């Protein structure tokens, strides 16, 4: 889980230390912030919408006097509920004595919330997190310790969580539980700490313990004691970390882009946990003609999804570049336009959606940024769960856009009874398997570097594919071009002979996306045409395809992938290729020239 940051400490001047820790976690989310302390035996809560610096200045957190020695804090990236003061963490129980900061997505929160409301609990926010302090409150009322009540709550909840719990009834203790979302514990000369990543702990200690899934830590000033969620004691295993603060923020990776590529399986898993209520609301709006619109990488996600929708359900869904939208489409009455944008602020995409609305269309937004202009503009939206992406090139957010649209498509198909039940559930099963396939590919990415080493000084490259992988090819070419400044073009392989092949000469690089599917025979034909003119072939192929290994000069093998999911998996080695070529050319892949993360001009 990549969204939100948690920091807790038991040390002197806790408010200042928490303010500093949250600042180091700001890259994980920054739409609202909150802290809870124990002061004079009472729990004190402060939270607000907005970024950390003004919040810290307004409260004077950095200068708060000694005497406050324990607290937890949270910086948020909204996933459930708008970014506002009420939804900022920590959240409290009904008695106002238990505070919880959470990073993760809870799947069954709606049913638990309803049951809690029936039992008389009052809720102050629309977040999923708020069920946790209320469940702990019930445990305490039944006589459980804070630790046991937190463990019992975690057992009742499905979904990902890293939580830090503070209670005025046990004022020297922070209880943490971890499942899927990261949580590290640090012990230093001046106190004990917990945080979402090592970077936040660097100024205070290099002695770190990574909590494992379904473990509960009871942290006091002397350090943590660890148990499993079922109460079995675990011997704490500390390690010494030798990273500097910058490396720690990048999780030990040399660049954010590489870190973000490695986060793709978890970003996909989180996006696959999108509450079905959002998907159903959006899928019920998909009537009339459906258009998909976005810019750059987000357009490639639209293109891939249009192939998937069309192949699986014979639905004619049209992808349109956002910058071209208003010049192409004039009457949109009764139609649906799905706008896709990581940032939610791309001027071209917002322009297309405003135009769509003015011409009578319903608008669905798909974005990674809940508090963005696109969510305000859309009739309904789906929030991908990629977390903040710091590298300028879109990586994990592209993959999450693809699976968000796949989910939407499958929901729409089941709402409209387009597919027999068995087929639909098989497709959902395949979709749920995609994070593991991406994980396997990431495990083999070291094989890409020597290939990049062979080709990094080329002037130009073609990326060629057929069907849904035309989107993969275009995305691979865009990544290479924007990061390495090598000229690259992605287009349908069948188009080569209609012009582009005239550029091909000895040593020209052609990257093929060549899965073992119905297009394979025709792709082999295109490879042969290129080879005959002296091209060098780097092909991304299905594991064990011996024939293509003989034809291509270099290959990267990926496991068999259902066709509609091809771009999710096949894009990953192309991201790695672009990354390595950029690094080998001495460029910083996190900051390509002339580009910005959010393009707010048309
Ligand atoms: C490429 C890239 C850009 C963006 C495009 C749209 O790596 O990042 O092409 O995809 O500027 O941005 P969003 O998705 O924020 O609308």
GROMACS .gro file of C-alpha atoms in nm, residues 149-602:
model
  454
  149UNK     CA    1  -0.830  -0.525   2.110
  150UNK     CA    2  -0.623  -0.400   1.813
  151UNK     CA    3  -0.535  -0.757   1.711
  152UNK     CA    4  -0.898  -0.863   1.733
  153UNK     CA    5  -1.006  -0.564   1.523
  154UNK     CA    6  -0.746  -0.653   1.261
  155UNK     CA    7  -0.878  -1.008   1.244
  156UNK     CA    8  -1.230  -0.880   1.177
  157UNK     CA    9  -1.115  -0.658   0.893
  158UNK     CA   10  -1.032  -0.768   0.539
  159UNK     CA   11  -0.786  -0.551   0.351
  160UNK     CA   12  -0.451  -0.384   0.388
  161UNK     CA   13  -0.346  -0.196   0.695
  162UNK     CA   14  -0.057  -0.044   0.878
  163UNK     CA   15  -0.201   0.111   1.191
  164UNK     CA   16  -0.063   0.302   1.487
  165UNK     CA   17  -0.294   0.314   1.790
  166UNK     CA   18  -0.267   0.553   2.084
  167UNK     CA   19  -0.485   0.547   2.395
  168UNK     CA   20  -0.493   0.778   2.696
  169UNK     CA   21  -0.576   0.469   2.906
  170UNK     CA   22  -0.230   0.327   2.828
  171UNK     CA   23  -0.030   0.648   2.788
  172UNK     CA   24   0.322   0.507   2.741
  173UNK     CA   25   0.241   0.268   2.457
  174UNK     CA   26   0.181   0.275   2.082
  175UNK     CA   27   0.029  -0.042   1.938
  176UNK     CA   28   0.093  -0.118   1.570
  177UNK     CA   29  -0.053  -0.381   1.340
  178UNK     CA   30   0.071  -0.453   0.988
  179UNK     CA   31  -0.087  -0.633   0.693
  180UNK     CA   32   0.029  -0.566   0.335
  181UNK     CA   33   0.101  -0.196   0.400
  182UNK     CA   34   0.455  -0.123   0.520
  183UNK     CA   35   0.548  -0.044   0.880
  184UNK     CA   36   0.893  -0.021   1.033
  185UNK     CA   37   0.991   0.018   1.396
  186UNK     CA   38   1.309   0.192   1.510
  187UNK     CA   39   1.482   0.200   1.845
  188UNK     CA   40   1.732   0.478   1.917
  189UNK     CA   41   1.919   0.638   2.207
  190UNK     CA   42   1.638   0.884   2.271
  191UNK     CA   43   1.329   0.677   2.215
  192UNK     CA   44   1.123   0.436   2.006
  193UNK     CA   45   0.954   0.509   1.675
  194UNK     CA   46   0.725   0.361   1.412
  195UNK     CA   47   0.688   0.483   1.054
  196UNK     CA   48   0.572   0.388   0.705
  197UNK     CA   49   0.928   0.382   0.579
  198UNK     CA   50   1.288   0.386   0.688
  199UNK     CA   51   1.348   0.736   0.547
  200UNK     CA   52   1.139   0.893   0.820
  201UNK     CA   53   1.347   0.726   1.092
  202UNK     CA   54   1.693   0.808   0.956
  203UNK     CA   55   1.769   1.111   1.182
  204UNK     CA   56   1.675   0.916   1.494
  205UNK     CA   57   1.810   0.566   1.452
  206UNK     CA   58   1.971   0.317   1.218
  207UNK     CA   59   1.834   0.020   1.417
  208UNK     CA   60   1.527  -0.095   1.233
  209UNK     CA   61   1.278  -0.377   1.254
  210UNK     CA   62   1.044  -0.444   0.961
  211UNK     CA   63   0.712  -0.565   1.097
  212UNK     CA   64   0.574  -0.861   0.902
  213UNK     CA   65   0.220  -0.924   0.788
  214UNK     CA   66  -0.029  -0.995   1.066
  215UNK     CA   67   0.213  -0.902   1.341
  216UNK     CA   68   0.127  -0.675   1.632
  217UNK     CA   69   0.390  -0.458   1.801
  218UNK     CA   70   0.350  -0.305   2.145
  219UNK     CA   71   0.601  -0.019   2.151
  220UNK     CA   72   0.723   0.148   2.469
  221UNK     CA   73   1.015   0.383   2.520
  222UNK     CA   74   1.240   0.077   2.576
  223UNK     CA   75   1.146  -0.077   2.241
  224UNK     CA   76   0.887  -0.312   2.092
  225UNK     CA   77   0.752  -0.649   2.188
  226UNK     CA   78   0.609  -0.840   1.894
  227UNK     CA   79   0.335  -1.102   1.866
  228UNK     CA   80   0.144  -1.255   1.582
  229UNK     CA   81  -0.213  -1.147   1.544
  230UNK     CA   82  -0.304  -1.477   1.719
  231UNK     CA   83  -0.097  -1.388   2.023
  232UNK     CA   84   0.215  -1.599   1.958
  233UNK     CA   85   0.533  -1.417   2.072
  234UNK     CA   86   0.785  -1.329   1.799
  235UNK     CA   87   1.154  -1.258   1.865
  236UNK     CA   88   1.225  -0.906   1.733
  237UNK     CA   89   1.483  -0.908   1.449
  238UNK     CA   90   1.659  -0.571   1.422
  239UNK     CA   91   1.890  -0.476   1.138
  240UNK     CA   92   2.135  -0.187   1.097
  241UNK     CA   93   2.054   0.033   0.798
  242UNK     CA   94   2.337   0.213   0.623
  243UNK     CA   95   2.136   0.433   0.386
  244UNK     CA   96   2.150   0.810   0.363
  245UNK     CA   97   1.821   0.994   0.392
  246UNK     CA   98   1.779   1.036   0.012
  247UNK     CA   99   1.833   0.665  -0.050
  248UNK     CA  100   1.597   0.580   0.230
  249UNK     CA  101   1.324   0.794   0.076
  250UNK     CA  102   1.376   0.603  -0.248
  251UNK     CA  103   1.354   0.276  -0.051
  252UNK     CA  104   1.720   0.205  -0.130
  253UNK     CA  105   1.668   0.242  -0.508
  254UNK     CA  106   1.889   0.483  -0.701
  255UNK     CA  107   1.587   0.649  -0.865
  256UNK     CA  108   1.220   0.696  -0.786
  257UNK     CA  109   1.131   0.549  -1.126
  258UNK     CA  110   1.294   0.218  -1.037
  259UNK     CA  111   1.130   0.218  -0.696
  260UNK     CA  112   0.793   0.293  -0.852
  261UNK     CA  113   0.835   0.014  -1.108
  262UNK     CA  114   0.900  -0.227  -0.822
  263UNK     CA  115   0.590  -0.101  -0.644
  264UNK     CA  116   0.370  -0.206  -0.937
  265UNK     CA  117   0.248  -0.540  -0.795
  266UNK     CA  118   0.131  -0.375  -0.473
  267UNK     CA  119  -0.024  -0.080  -0.659
  268UNK     CA  120  -0.216  -0.331  -0.874
  269UNK     CA  121  -0.328  -0.532  -0.571
  270UNK     CA  122  -0.455  -0.215  -0.406
  271UNK     CA  123  -0.637  -0.105  -0.721
  272UNK     CA  124  -0.799  -0.447  -0.746
  273UNK     CA  125  -0.953  -0.379  -0.404
  274UNK     CA  126  -1.153  -0.081  -0.531
  275UNK     CA  127  -1.490  -0.079  -0.355
  276UNK     CA  128  -1.743  -0.238  -0.590
  277UNK     CA  129  -1.993   0.043  -0.511
  278UNK     CA  130  -1.775   0.288  -0.710
  279UNK     CA  131  -1.737   0.046  -1.000
  280UNK     CA  132  -2.105  -0.037  -1.010
  281UNK     CA  133  -2.208   0.328  -1.007
  282UNK     CA  134  -1.971   0.399  -1.297
  283UNK     CA  135  -2.068   0.088  -1.492
  284UNK     CA  136  -2.438   0.177  -1.471
  285UNK     CA  137  -2.352   0.504  -1.646
  286UNK     CA  138  -2.196   0.330  -1.945
  287UNK     CA  139  -2.482   0.365  -2.187
  288UNK     CA  140  -2.496   0.492  -2.544
  289UNK     CA  141  -2.162   0.522  -2.716
  290UNK     CA  142  -1.860   0.519  -2.488
  291UNK     CA  143  -1.548   0.728  -2.552
  292UNK     CA  144  -1.219   0.700  -2.364
  293UNK     CA  145  -0.996   1.004  -2.349
  294UNK     CA  146  -0.656   1.089  -2.201
  295UNK     CA  147  -0.313   1.227  -2.289
  296UNK     CA  148   0.029   1.063  -2.325
  297UNK     CA  149   0.052   0.745  -2.120
  298UNK     CA  150  -0.308   0.784  -2.007
  299UNK     CA  151  -0.414   0.783  -2.372
  300UNK     CA  152  -0.224   0.457  -2.417
  301UNK     CA  153  -0.426   0.311  -2.131
  302UNK     CA  154  -0.742   0.424  -2.315
  303UNK     CA  155  -0.620   0.265  -2.638
  304UNK     CA  156  -0.542  -0.066  -2.467
  305UNK     CA  157  -0.881  -0.069  -2.296
  306UNK     CA  158  -1.064   0.002  -2.619
  307UNK     CA  159  -0.909  -0.314  -2.768
  308UNK     CA  160  -0.996  -0.513  -2.456
  309UNK     CA  161  -1.358  -0.392  -2.445
  310UNK     CA  162  -1.401  -0.454  -2.814
  311UNK     CA  163  -1.245  -0.802  -2.820
  312UNK     CA  164  -1.414  -0.934  -2.506
  313UNK     CA  165  -1.760  -0.785  -2.544
  314UNK     CA  166  -1.780  -0.669  -2.905
  315UNK     CA  167  -1.836  -0.322  -2.759
  316UNK     CA  168  -1.735  -0.038  -2.987
  317UNK     CA  169  -1.546   0.194  -2.755
  318UNK     CA  170  -1.354   0.474  -2.909
  319UNK     CA  171  -1.024   0.610  -2.770
  320UNK     CA  172  -0.964   0.976  -2.850
  321UNK     CA  173  -0.661   1.192  -2.766
  322UNK     CA  174  -0.783   1.456  -2.522
  323UNK     CA  175  -0.608   1.729  -2.718
  324UNK     CA  176  -0.811   1.629  -3.028
  325UNK     CA  177  -1.141   1.563  -2.856
  326UNK     CA  178  -1.319   1.890  -2.920
  327UNK     CA  179  -1.210   1.900  -3.282
  328UNK     CA  180  -1.348   1.553  -3.346
  329UNK     CA  181  -1.673   1.520  -3.154
  330UNK     CA  182  -1.967   1.758  -3.151
  331UNK     CA  183  -2.289   1.584  -3.047
  332UNK     CA  184  -2.247   1.365  -2.742
  333UNK     CA  185  -2.605   1.350  -2.613
  334UNK     CA  186  -2.677   1.021  -2.438
  335UNK     CA  187  -2.313   0.912  -2.458
  336UNK     CA  188  -2.055   0.843  -2.189
  337UNK     CA  189  -1.702   0.986  -2.186
  338UNK     CA  190  -1.442   0.829  -1.959
  339UNK     CA  191  -1.154   1.068  -1.887
  340UNK     CA  192  -0.831   0.909  -1.769
  341UNK     CA  193  -0.563   1.115  -1.595
  342UNK     CA  194  -0.307   1.022  -1.332
  343UNK     CA  195  -0.279   1.376  -1.199
  344UNK     CA  196  -0.641   1.469  -1.259
  345UNK     CA  197  -0.512   1.811  -1.364
  346UNK     CA  198  -0.405   1.769  -1.728
  347UNK     CA  199  -0.547   2.070  -1.910
  348UNK     CA  200  -0.611   1.878  -2.235
  349UNK     CA  201  -0.808   1.608  -2.055
  350UNK     CA  202  -1.006   1.857  -1.846
  351UNK     CA  203  -1.078   2.052  -2.167
  352UNK     CA  204  -1.207   1.736  -2.336
  353UNK     CA  205  -1.430   1.652  -2.040
  354UNK     CA  206  -1.572   2.006  -2.018
  355UNK     CA  207  -1.647   1.989  -2.389
  356UNK     CA  208  -1.807   1.646  -2.344
  357UNK     CA  209  -2.033   1.779  -2.068
  358UNK     CA  210  -2.130   2.084  -2.268
  359UNK     CA  211  -2.230   1.853  -2.555
  360UNK     CA  212  -2.454   1.641  -2.334
  361UNK     CA  213  -2.232   1.348  -2.230
  362UNK     CA  214  -2.209   1.181  -1.891
  363UNK     CA  215  -1.854   1.192  -1.760
  364UNK     CA  216  -1.666   0.929  -1.561
  365UNK     CA  217  -1.320   1.022  -1.428
  366UNK     CA  218  -1.042   0.772  -1.368
  367UNK     CA  219  -0.761   0.931  -1.171
  368UNK     CA  220  -0.491   0.867  -0.916
  369UNK     CA  221  -0.565   1.194  -0.735
  370UNK     CA  222  -0.890   1.203  -0.546
  371UNK     CA  223  -0.879   1.573  -0.469
  372UNK     CA  224  -0.817   1.677  -0.830
  373UNK     CA  225  -1.009   1.885  -1.083
  374UNK     CA  226  -1.116   1.572  -1.269
  375UNK     CA  227  -1.306   1.433  -0.970
  376UNK     CA  228  -1.481   1.769  -0.928
  377UNK     CA  229  -1.575   1.774  -1.296
  378UNK     CA  230  -1.693   1.414  -1.333
  379UNK     CA  231  -2.040   1.278  -1.263
  380UNK     CA  232  -1.868   0.990  -1.091
  381UNK     CA  233  -1.510   0.875  -1.061
  382UNK     CA  234  -1.284   0.582  -0.990
  383UNK     CA  235  -0.965   0.643  -0.795
  384UNK     CA  236  -0.671   0.421  -0.891
  385UNK     CA  237  -0.454   0.324  -0.596
  386UNK     CA  238  -0.107   0.391  -0.733
  387UNK     CA  239  -0.009   0.633  -0.457
  388UNK     CA  240   0.200   0.942  -0.530
  389UNK     CA  241   0.429   0.896  -0.830
  390UNK     CA  242   0.742   1.108  -0.797
  391UNK     CA  243   0.929   1.001  -1.114
  392UNK     CA  244   0.804   1.219  -1.398
  393UNK     CA  245   0.747   0.921  -1.627
  394UNK     CA  246   0.422   0.739  -1.553
  395UNK     CA  247   0.488   0.375  -1.458
  396UNK     CA  248   0.281   0.228  -1.177
  397UNK     CA  249  -0.004   0.466  -1.251
  398UNK     CA  250  -0.028   0.334  -1.610
  399UNK     CA  251  -0.065  -0.024  -1.489
  400UNK     CA  252  -0.326   0.077  -1.231
  401UNK     CA  253  -0.525   0.268  -1.495
  402UNK     CA  254  -0.535  -0.048  -1.705
  403UNK     CA  255  -0.667  -0.269  -1.425
  404UNK     CA  256  -0.913  -0.002  -1.308
  405UNK     CA  257  -1.058   0.005  -1.661
  406UNK     CA  258  -1.056  -0.375  -1.678
  407UNK     CA  259  -1.256  -0.387  -1.356
  408UNK     CA  260  -1.497  -0.125  -1.485
  409UNK     CA  261  -1.539  -0.318  -1.807
  410UNK     CA  262  -1.611  -0.647  -1.631
  411UNK     CA  263  -1.861  -0.480  -1.399
  412UNK     CA  264  -2.029  -0.312  -1.696
  413UNK     CA  265  -2.047  -0.647  -1.875
  414UNK     CA  266  -2.201  -0.820  -1.578
  415UNK     CA  267  -2.448  -0.534  -1.515
  416UNK     CA  268  -2.558  -0.553  -1.881
  417UNK     CA  269  -2.559  -0.936  -1.878
  418UNK     CA  270  -2.320  -0.934  -2.171
  419UNK     CA  271  -2.135  -1.245  -2.064
  420UNK     CA  272  -2.241  -1.577  -1.914
  421UNK     CA  273  -2.172  -1.580  -1.538
  422UNK     CA  274  -1.898  -1.844  -1.565
  423UNK     CA  275  -1.705  -1.642  -1.825
  424UNK     CA  276  -1.725  -1.325  -1.618
  425UNK     CA  277  -1.595  -1.491  -1.303
  426UNK     CA  278  -1.311  -1.652  -1.504
  427UNK     CA  279  -1.210  -1.308  -1.635
  428UNK     CA  280  -1.219  -1.164  -1.280
  429UNK     CA  281  -1.001  -1.452  -1.168
  430UNK     CA  282  -0.751  -1.378  -1.444
  431UNK     CA  283  -0.755  -1.010  -1.352
  432UNK     CA  284  -0.684  -1.091  -0.987
  433UNK     CA  285  -0.388  -1.302  -1.097
  434UNK     CA  286  -0.215  -1.018  -1.282
  435UNK     CA  287  -0.019  -0.869  -0.985
  436UNK     CA  288   0.160  -1.203  -0.941
  437UNK     CA  289   0.250  -1.213  -1.312
  438UNK     CA  290   0.393  -0.859  -1.287
  439UNK     CA  291   0.582  -0.966  -0.975
  440UNK     CA  292   0.742  -1.253  -1.168
  441UNK     CA  293   0.848  -1.019  -1.448
  442UNK     CA  294   0.994  -0.771  -1.201
  443UNK     CA  295   1.196  -1.054  -1.050
  444UNK     CA  296   1.364  -1.103  -1.389
  445UNK     CA  297   1.424  -0.740  -1.483
  446UNK     CA  298   1.802  -0.768  -1.432
  447UNK     CA  299   1.807  -0.938  -1.771
  448UNK     CA  300   1.707  -0.610  -1.940
  449UNK     CA  301   2.022  -0.416  -1.850
  450UNK     CA  302   2.265  -0.608  -2.077
  451UNK     CA  303   2.019  -0.562  -2.364
  452UNK     CA  304   2.005  -0.187  -2.295
  453UNK     CA  305   2.386  -0.192  -2.284
  454UNK     CA  306   2.392  -0.325  -2.642
  455UNK     CA  307   2.158  -0.062  -2.783
  456UNK     CA  308   2.185   0.250  -2.567
  457UNK     CA  309   2.385   0.450  -2.821
  458UNK     CA  310   2.142   0.393  -3.113
  459UNK     CA  311   1.978   0.704  -3.261
  460UNK     CA  312   1.637   0.560  -3.324
  461UNK     CA  313   1.404   0.267  -3.251
  462UNK     CA  314   1.069   0.129  -3.364
  463UNK     CA  315   0.833  -0.045  -3.121
  464UNK     CA  316   0.604  -0.280  -3.309
  465UNK     CA  317   0.307  -0.496  -3.215
  466UNK     CA  318  -0.041  -0.597  -3.318
  467UNK     CA  319  -0.382  -0.577  -3.153
  468UNK     CA  320  -0.396  -0.468  -2.792
  469UNK     CA  321  -0.017  -0.452  -2.775
  470UNK     CA  322  -0.007  -0.160  -3.016
  471UNK     CA  323  -0.079   0.036  -2.696
  472UNK     CA  324   0.212  -0.144  -2.527
  473UNK     CA  325   0.439  -0.057  -2.819
  474UNK     CA  326   0.337   0.309  -2.810
  475UNK     CA  327   0.394   0.321  -2.435
  476UNK     CA  328   0.736   0.154  -2.469
  477UNK     CA  329   0.836   0.407  -2.735
  478UNK     CA  330   0.711   0.702  -2.528
  479UNK     CA  331   0.908   0.584  -2.223
  480UNK     CA  332   1.227   0.543  -2.426
  481UNK     CA  333   1.186   0.877  -2.601
  482UNK     CA  334   1.105   1.085  -2.294
  483UNK     CA  335   1.373   0.933  -2.068
  484UNK     CA  336   1.666   0.877  -2.305
  485UNK     CA  337   1.594   1.136  -2.578
  486UNK     CA  338   1.644   0.857  -2.834
  487UNK     CA  339   1.400   0.892  -3.120
  488UNK     CA  340   1.137   0.617  -3.083
  489UNK     CA  341   0.811   0.540  -3.257
  490UNK     CA  342   0.547   0.288  -3.161
  491UNK     CA  343   0.292   0.181  -3.420
  492UNK     CA  344   0.102  -0.125  -3.552
  493UNK     CA  345   0.354  -0.372  -3.699
  494UNK     CA  346   0.144  -0.413  -4.014
  495UNK     CA  347   0.196  -0.047  -4.100
  496UNK     CA  348   0.574  -0.084  -4.149
  497UNK     CA  349   0.553  -0.163  -4.517
  498UNK     CA  350   0.338   0.147  -4.574
  499UNK     CA  351   0.629   0.384  -4.513
  500UNK     CA  352   0.831   0.346  -4.190
  501UNK     CA  353   1.037   0.053  -4.323
  502UNK     CA  354   1.226   0.291  -4.551
  503UNK     CA  355   1.426   0.410  -4.246
  504UNK     CA  356   1.547   0.060  -4.164
  505UNK     CA  357   1.912  -0.014  -4.240
  506UNK     CA  358   2.192  -0.217  -4.085
  507UNK     CA  359   2.174  -0.213  -3.705
  508UNK     CA  360   1.840  -0.026  -3.681
  509UNK     CA  361   1.669  -0.126  -3.354
  510UNK     CA  362   1.321  -0.282  -3.371
  511UNK     CA  363   1.152  -0.377  -3.045
  512UNK     CA  364   0.869  -0.627  -3.095
  513UNK     CA  365   0.600  -0.721  -2.849
  514UNK     CA  366   0.536  -1.076  -2.960
  515UNK     CA  367   0.320  -1.290  -2.731
  516UNK     CA  368   0.227  -1.640  -2.834
  517UNK     CA  369  -0.126  -1.554  -2.947
  518UNK     CA  370  -0.326  -1.534  -3.267
  519UNK     CA  371  -0.109  -1.246  -3.398
  520UNK     CA  372   0.220  -1.436  -3.359
  521UNK     CA  373   0.244  -1.567  -3.715
  522UNK     CA  374   0.189  -1.220  -3.862
  523UNK     CA  375   0.437  -1.064  -3.616
  524UNK     CA  376   0.700  -1.318  -3.724
  525UNK     CA  377   0.639  -1.203  -4.083
  526UNK     CA  378   0.703  -0.841  -3.977
  527UNK     CA  379   1.020  -0.938  -3.791
  528UNK     CA  380   1.151  -1.115  -4.100
  529UNK     CA  381   1.085  -0.806  -4.313
  530UNK     CA  382   1.289  -0.597  -4.068
  531UNK     CA  383   1.567  -0.853  -4.033
  532UNK     CA  384   1.598  -0.877  -4.408
  533UNK     CA  385   1.690  -0.507  -4.410
  534UNK     CA  386   1.953  -0.541  -4.137
  535UNK     CA  387   1.743  -0.450  -3.832
  536UNK     CA  388   1.839  -0.577  -3.486
  537UNK     CA  389   1.541  -0.734  -3.309
  538UNK     CA  390   1.471  -0.714  -2.937
  539UNK     CA  391   1.152  -0.911  -2.875
  540UNK     CA  392   0.943  -0.946  -2.562
  541UNK     CA  393   0.803  -1.298  -2.597
  542UNK     CA  394   0.609  -1.566  -2.413
  543UNK     CA  395   0.821  -1.791  -2.193
  544UNK     CA  396   0.964  -2.086  -2.383
  545UNK     CA  397   0.897  -1.958  -2.737
  546UNK     CA  398   1.200  -2.128  -2.894
  547UNK     CA  399   1.129  -2.018  -3.248
  548UNK     CA  400   1.125  -1.648  -3.159
  549UNK     CA  401   1.442  -1.688  -2.953
  550UNK     CA  402   1.612  -1.804  -3.270
  551UNK     CA  403   1.473  -1.525  -3.486
  552UNK     CA  404   1.532  -1.230  -3.249
  553UNK     CA  405   1.876  -1.099  -3.152
  554UNK     CA  406   1.763  -1.044  -2.793
  555UNK     CA  407   1.458  -1.161  -2.605
  556UNK     CA  408   1.291  -1.105  -2.271
  557UNK     CA  409   1.050  -1.380  -2.169
  558UNK     CA  410   0.728  -1.321  -1.978
  559UNK     CA  411   0.486  -1.582  -1.842
  560UNK     CA  412   0.170  -1.659  -2.043
  561UNK     CA  413  -0.079  -1.374  -1.992
  562UNK     CA  414  -0.449  -1.358  -2.090
  563UNK     CA  415  -0.472  -1.139  -2.398
  564UNK     CA  416  -0.678  -0.858  -2.243
  565UNK     CA  417  -0.408  -0.823  -1.973
  566UNK     CA  418  -0.109  -0.820  -2.209
  567UNK     CA  419  -0.023  -0.448  -2.174
  568UNK     CA  420  -0.017  -0.473  -1.792
  569UNK     CA  421   0.263  -0.729  -1.805
  570UNK     CA  422   0.444  -0.661  -2.135
  571UNK     CA  423   0.496  -0.292  -2.057
  572UNK     CA  424   0.716  -0.368  -1.755
  573UNK     CA  425   1.032  -0.483  -1.941
  574UNK     CA  426   0.991  -0.185  -2.176
  575UNK     CA  427   0.987   0.053  -1.877
  576UNK     CA  428   1.308  -0.114  -1.757
  577UNK     CA  429   1.463  -0.086  -2.104
  578UNK     CA  430   1.393   0.288  -2.117
  579UNK     CA  431   1.521   0.332  -1.762
  580UNK     CA  432   1.852   0.155  -1.831
  581UNK     CA  433   1.910   0.330  -2.164
  582UNK     CA  434   1.860   0.667  -1.989
  583UNK     CA  435   2.098   0.578  -1.705
  584UNK     CA  436   2.358   0.443  -1.951
  585UNK     CA  437   2.335   0.772  -2.140
  586UNK     CA  438   2.411   0.954  -1.816
  587UNK     CA  439   2.060   1.100  -1.779
  588UNK     CA  440   1.840   1.129  -1.470
  589UNK     CA  441   1.530   0.918  -1.546
  590UNK     CA  442   1.334   1.089  -1.269
  591UNK     CA  443   1.359   1.431  -1.430
  592UNK     CA  444   1.346   1.427  -1.810
  593UNK     CA  445   1.406   1.767  -1.966
  594UNK     CA  446   1.113   1.987  -2.073
  595UNK     CA  447   0.856   1.770  -1.893
  596UNK     CA  448   0.643   1.822  -1.584
  597UNK     CA  449   0.447   1.569  -1.382
  598UNK     CA  450   0.127   1.758  -1.434
  599UNK     CA  451   0.070   1.942  -1.762
  600UNK     CA  452  -0.171   2.222  -1.685
  601UNK     CA  453  -0.151   2.410  -2.014
  602UNK     CA  454  -0.323   2.316  -2.340
   0.00000   0.00000   0.00000
